[in-house]
Coordinates of C-alpha atoms in Angstrom, one line a residue:
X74 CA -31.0 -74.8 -42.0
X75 CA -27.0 -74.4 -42.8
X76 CA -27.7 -74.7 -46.6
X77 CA -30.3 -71.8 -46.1
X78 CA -28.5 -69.2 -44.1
X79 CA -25.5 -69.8 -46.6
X80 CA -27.9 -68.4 -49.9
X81 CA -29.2 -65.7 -47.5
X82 CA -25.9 -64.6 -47.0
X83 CA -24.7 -65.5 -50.5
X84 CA -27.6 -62.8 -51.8
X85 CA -26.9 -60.3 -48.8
X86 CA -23.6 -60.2 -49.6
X87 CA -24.1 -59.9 -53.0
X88 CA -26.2 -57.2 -52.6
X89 CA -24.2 -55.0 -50.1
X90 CA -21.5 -55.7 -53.2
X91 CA -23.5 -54.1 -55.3
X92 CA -24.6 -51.6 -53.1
X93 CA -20.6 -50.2 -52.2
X94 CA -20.1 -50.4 -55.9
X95 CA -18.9 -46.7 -57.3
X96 CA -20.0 -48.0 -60.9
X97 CA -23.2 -49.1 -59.7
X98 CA -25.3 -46.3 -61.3
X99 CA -23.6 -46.9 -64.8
X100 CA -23.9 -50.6 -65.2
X101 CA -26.7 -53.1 -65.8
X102 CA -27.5 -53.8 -62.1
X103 CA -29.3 -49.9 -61.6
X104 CA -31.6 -51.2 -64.6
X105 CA -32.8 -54.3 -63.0
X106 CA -35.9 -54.4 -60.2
X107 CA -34.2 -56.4 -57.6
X108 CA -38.2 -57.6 -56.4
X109 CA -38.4 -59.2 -59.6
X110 CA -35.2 -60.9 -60.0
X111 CA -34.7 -62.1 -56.4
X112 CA -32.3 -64.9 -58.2
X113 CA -30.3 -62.8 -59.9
X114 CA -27.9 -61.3 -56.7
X115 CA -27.7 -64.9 -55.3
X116 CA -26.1 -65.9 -58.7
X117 CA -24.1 -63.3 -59.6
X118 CA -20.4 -63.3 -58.7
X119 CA -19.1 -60.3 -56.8
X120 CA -16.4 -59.9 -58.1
X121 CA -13.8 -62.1 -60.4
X122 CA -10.3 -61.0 -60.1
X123 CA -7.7 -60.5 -63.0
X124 CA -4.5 -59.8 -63.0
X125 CA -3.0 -58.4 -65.7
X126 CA -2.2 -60.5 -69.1
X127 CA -5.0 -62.6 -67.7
X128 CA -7.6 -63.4 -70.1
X129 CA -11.5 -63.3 -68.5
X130 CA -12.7 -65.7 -72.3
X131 CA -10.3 -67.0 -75.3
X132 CA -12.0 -67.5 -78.9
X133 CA -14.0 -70.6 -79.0
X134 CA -14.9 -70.5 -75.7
X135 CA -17.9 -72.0 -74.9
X136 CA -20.8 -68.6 -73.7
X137 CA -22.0 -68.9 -70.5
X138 CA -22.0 -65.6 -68.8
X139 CA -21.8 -61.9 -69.6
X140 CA -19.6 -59.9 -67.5
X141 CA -20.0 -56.2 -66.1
X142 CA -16.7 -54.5 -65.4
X143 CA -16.2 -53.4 -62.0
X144 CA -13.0 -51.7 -62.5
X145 CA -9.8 -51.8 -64.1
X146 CA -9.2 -52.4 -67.7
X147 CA -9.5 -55.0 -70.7
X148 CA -9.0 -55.0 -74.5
X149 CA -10.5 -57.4 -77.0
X150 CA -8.9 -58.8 -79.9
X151 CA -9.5 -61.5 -82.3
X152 CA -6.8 -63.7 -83.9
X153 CA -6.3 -65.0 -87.4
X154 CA -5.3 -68.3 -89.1
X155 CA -1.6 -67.0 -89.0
X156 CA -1.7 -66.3 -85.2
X157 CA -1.4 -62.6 -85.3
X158 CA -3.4 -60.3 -83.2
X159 CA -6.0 -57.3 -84.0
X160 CA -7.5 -55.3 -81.9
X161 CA -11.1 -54.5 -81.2
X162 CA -11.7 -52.4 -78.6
X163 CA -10.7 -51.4 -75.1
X164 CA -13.5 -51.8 -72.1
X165 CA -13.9 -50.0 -68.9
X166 CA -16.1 -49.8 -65.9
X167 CA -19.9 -50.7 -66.4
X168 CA -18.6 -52.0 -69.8
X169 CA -20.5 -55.3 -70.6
X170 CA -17.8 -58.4 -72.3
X171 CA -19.2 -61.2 -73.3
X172 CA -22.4 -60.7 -75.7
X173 CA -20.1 -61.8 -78.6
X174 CA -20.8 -64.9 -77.6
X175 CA -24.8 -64.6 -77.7
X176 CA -25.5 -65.6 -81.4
X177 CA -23.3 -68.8 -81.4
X178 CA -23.0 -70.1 -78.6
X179 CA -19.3 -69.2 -78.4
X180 CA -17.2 -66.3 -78.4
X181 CA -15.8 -65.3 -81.3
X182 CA -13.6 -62.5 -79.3
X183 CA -10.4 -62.9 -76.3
X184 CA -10.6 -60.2 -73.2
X185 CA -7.7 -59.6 -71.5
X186 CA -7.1 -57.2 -68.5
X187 CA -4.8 -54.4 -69.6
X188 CA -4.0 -54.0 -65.1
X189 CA -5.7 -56.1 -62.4
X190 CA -8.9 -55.4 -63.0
X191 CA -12.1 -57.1 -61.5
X192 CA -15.6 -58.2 -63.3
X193 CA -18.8 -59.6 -62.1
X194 CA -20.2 -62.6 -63.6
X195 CA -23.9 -62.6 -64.2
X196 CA -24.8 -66.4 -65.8
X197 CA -26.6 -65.5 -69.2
X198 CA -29.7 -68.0 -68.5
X199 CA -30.4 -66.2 -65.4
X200 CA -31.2 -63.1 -67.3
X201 CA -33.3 -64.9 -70.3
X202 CA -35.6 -65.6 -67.1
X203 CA -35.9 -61.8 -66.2
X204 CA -37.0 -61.4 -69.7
X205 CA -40.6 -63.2 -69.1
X206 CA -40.4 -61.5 -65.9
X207 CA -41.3 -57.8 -67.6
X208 CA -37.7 -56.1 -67.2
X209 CA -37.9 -54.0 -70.3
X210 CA -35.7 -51.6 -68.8
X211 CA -33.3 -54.5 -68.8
X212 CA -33.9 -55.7 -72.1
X213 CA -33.6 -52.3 -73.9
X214 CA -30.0 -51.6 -71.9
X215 CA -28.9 -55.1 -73.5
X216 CA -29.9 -54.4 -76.6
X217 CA -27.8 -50.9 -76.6
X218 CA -24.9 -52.5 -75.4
X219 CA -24.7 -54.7 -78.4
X220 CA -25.5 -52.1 -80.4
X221 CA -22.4 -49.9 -78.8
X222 CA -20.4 -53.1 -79.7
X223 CA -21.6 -53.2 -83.2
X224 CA -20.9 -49.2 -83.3
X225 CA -17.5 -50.1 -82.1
X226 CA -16.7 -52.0 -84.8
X227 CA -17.8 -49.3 -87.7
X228 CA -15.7 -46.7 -85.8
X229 CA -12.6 -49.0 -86.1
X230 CA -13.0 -49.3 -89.5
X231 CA -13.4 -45.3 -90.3
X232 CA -10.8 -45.2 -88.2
X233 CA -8.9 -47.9 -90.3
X234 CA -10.3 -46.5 -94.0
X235 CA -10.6 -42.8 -93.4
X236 CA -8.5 -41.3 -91.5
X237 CA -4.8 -40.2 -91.6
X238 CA -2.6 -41.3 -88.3
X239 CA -2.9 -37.7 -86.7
X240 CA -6.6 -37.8 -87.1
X241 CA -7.1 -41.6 -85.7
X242 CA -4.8 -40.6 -82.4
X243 CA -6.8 -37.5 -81.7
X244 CA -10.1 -39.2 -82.0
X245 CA -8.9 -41.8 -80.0
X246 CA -7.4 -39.8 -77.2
X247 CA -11.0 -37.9 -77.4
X248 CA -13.4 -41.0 -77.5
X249 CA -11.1 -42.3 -74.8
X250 CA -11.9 -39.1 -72.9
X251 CA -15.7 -39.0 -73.7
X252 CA -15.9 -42.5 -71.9
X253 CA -13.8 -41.6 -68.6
X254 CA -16.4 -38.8 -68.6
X255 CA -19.2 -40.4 -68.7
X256 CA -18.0 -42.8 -66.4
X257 CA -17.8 -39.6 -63.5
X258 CA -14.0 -39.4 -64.3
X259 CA -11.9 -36.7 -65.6
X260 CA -12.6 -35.7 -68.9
X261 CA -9.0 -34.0 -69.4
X262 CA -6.5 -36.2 -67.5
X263 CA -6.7 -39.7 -66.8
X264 CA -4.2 -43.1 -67.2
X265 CA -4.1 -44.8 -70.7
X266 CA -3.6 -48.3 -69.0
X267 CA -3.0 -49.6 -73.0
X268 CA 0.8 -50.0 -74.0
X269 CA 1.7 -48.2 -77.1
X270 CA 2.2 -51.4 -79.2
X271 CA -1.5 -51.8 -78.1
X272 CA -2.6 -48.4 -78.9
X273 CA -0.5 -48.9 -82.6
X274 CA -2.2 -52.3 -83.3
X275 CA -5.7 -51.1 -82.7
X276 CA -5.4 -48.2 -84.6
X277 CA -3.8 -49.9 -87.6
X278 CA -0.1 -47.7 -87.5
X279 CA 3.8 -48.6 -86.9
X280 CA 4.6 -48.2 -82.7
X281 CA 7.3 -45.7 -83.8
X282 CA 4.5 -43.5 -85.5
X283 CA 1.9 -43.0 -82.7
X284 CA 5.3 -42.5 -80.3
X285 CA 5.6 -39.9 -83.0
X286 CA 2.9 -38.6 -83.2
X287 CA 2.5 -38.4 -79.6
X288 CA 5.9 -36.5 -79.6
X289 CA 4.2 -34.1 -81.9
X290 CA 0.9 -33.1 -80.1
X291 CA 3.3 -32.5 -77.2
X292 CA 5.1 -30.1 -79.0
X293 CA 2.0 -28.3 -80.4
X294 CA 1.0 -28.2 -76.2
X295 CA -1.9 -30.4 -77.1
X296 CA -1.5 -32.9 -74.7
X297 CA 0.8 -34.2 -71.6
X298 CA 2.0 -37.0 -71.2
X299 CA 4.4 -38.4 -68.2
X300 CA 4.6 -42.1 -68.8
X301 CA 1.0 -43.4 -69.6
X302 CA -0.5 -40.3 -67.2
X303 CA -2.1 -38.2 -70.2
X304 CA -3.5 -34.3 -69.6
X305 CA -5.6 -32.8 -72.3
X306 CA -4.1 -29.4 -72.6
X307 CA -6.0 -28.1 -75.9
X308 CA -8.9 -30.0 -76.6
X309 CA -9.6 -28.0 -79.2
X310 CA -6.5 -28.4 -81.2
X311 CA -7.2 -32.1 -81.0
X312 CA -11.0 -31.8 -82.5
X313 CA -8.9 -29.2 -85.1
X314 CA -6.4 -32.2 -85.8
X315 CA -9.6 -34.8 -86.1
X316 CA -12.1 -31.9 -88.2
X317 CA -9.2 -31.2 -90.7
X318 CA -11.3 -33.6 -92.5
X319 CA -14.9 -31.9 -93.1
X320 CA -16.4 -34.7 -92.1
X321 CA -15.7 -34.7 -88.7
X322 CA -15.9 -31.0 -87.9
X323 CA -19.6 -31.6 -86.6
X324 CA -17.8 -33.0 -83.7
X325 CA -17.3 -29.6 -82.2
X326 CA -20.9 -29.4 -81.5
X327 CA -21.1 -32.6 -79.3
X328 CA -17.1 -33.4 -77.9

């Protein structure tokens, strides 16, 4: 009788998590029918606690779980056969970590929280049993995660191969703004929780020339910036910055 009033509260308790959540309607949780995955609640883990510097998975880890951000901030990086560090990609709320791991078994990526940041754990096997149980909607929101993460990487490396530093700043201050607005936030002004070294490494330049460059688009009136507190000022001069290259100047009809 104890055992069974502990899962009922275990899954209550989960749900009411869920249900207080403010990135609930972005994450994988709105796509799943709670009647059909009754399971699911009772096993997820509401919610895992970072602090910052603290890794959530290192490479090699064995894959167990995916994880659904809940708030705060992470980066991922890989590391080479020398020990040095490169970047991947930075992940915030409703952002699924973890599917690297899918293929092989174990992950070939390291998440970190950039602040103290809090993810809930959802046991991978659990949700290979929602598959059979007809949760396409669940299935197809999956797939484009991985599918964002595979996009992720092609945009670092344009980033990387085609673009001069002024134009991989700007599109990264924009795609950083794109995702705090979909995300209900503040499209022109919100808190770039990455240090500059960060920032540098992912986008492949020297710290001294995005503190530059930074510098710079203050001057032009651009952008803001007091300590990591960033305002978009002229969002247009950024796209202008990025669409110097023709390439790119289809973004006006879509940033």
């Amino acid at each position: 009788m104890h055992s069974r009033r502990n899962s009922v509260e275990h899954i209550s308790t989960a749900r009411r998590s869920c249900d207080n959540c403010c990135t609930r309607k972005y994450c994988l949780v709105s796509r799943i029918d709670e009647r059909l995955t009754p399971g699911l609640s009772k096993a997820m883990r509401h919610p895992r606690i970072l602090a910052r510097g603290e890794r959530l998975f290192i490479q090699g880890d064995k894959f167990y779980s995916i994880y659904l951000v809940r708030s705060g901030t992470f980066k991922s990086y890989i590391i080479d056969d020398t020990g040095d560090r490169q970047i991947t990609g930075f992940h915030f709320a409703a952002d699924i970590l973890g599917l690297d791991g899918v293929q092989s078994g174990r992950h070939g990526l390291e998440i970190e929280a950039l602040e103290t940041s809090s993810v809930c754990v959802v046991p991978f096997c659990k949700l290979e049993q929602d598959f059979g149980q007809n949760q396409s909607g669940l299935y197809r929101y999956l797939i484009g995660a991985a599918s964002g993460a595979a996009y992720q990487q092609s945009y670092l490396l344009m980033l990387l191969g085609r673009l001069h530093a002024a134009q991989r700043l700007a599109s990264f201050l924009l795609d950083i703004s794109r995702k705090m607005g979909e995300r209900g936030g503040s499209e022109s002004e919100f808190h770039l929780t990455m240090p500059r070294y960060d920032i540098a490494n992912y986008l492949g330049m020297a710290v001294e020339t995005v503190s530059r460059l930074f510098k710079r688009f203050e001057k032009q009136n651009l952008i803001k910036v007091e300590r990591r507190h960033l305002k978009i000022i002229d969002r247009d001069g950024l796209l202008d910055t990025l669409s110097s290259d023709h390439r790119f100047s289809a973004l006006r009809n879509t940033a």
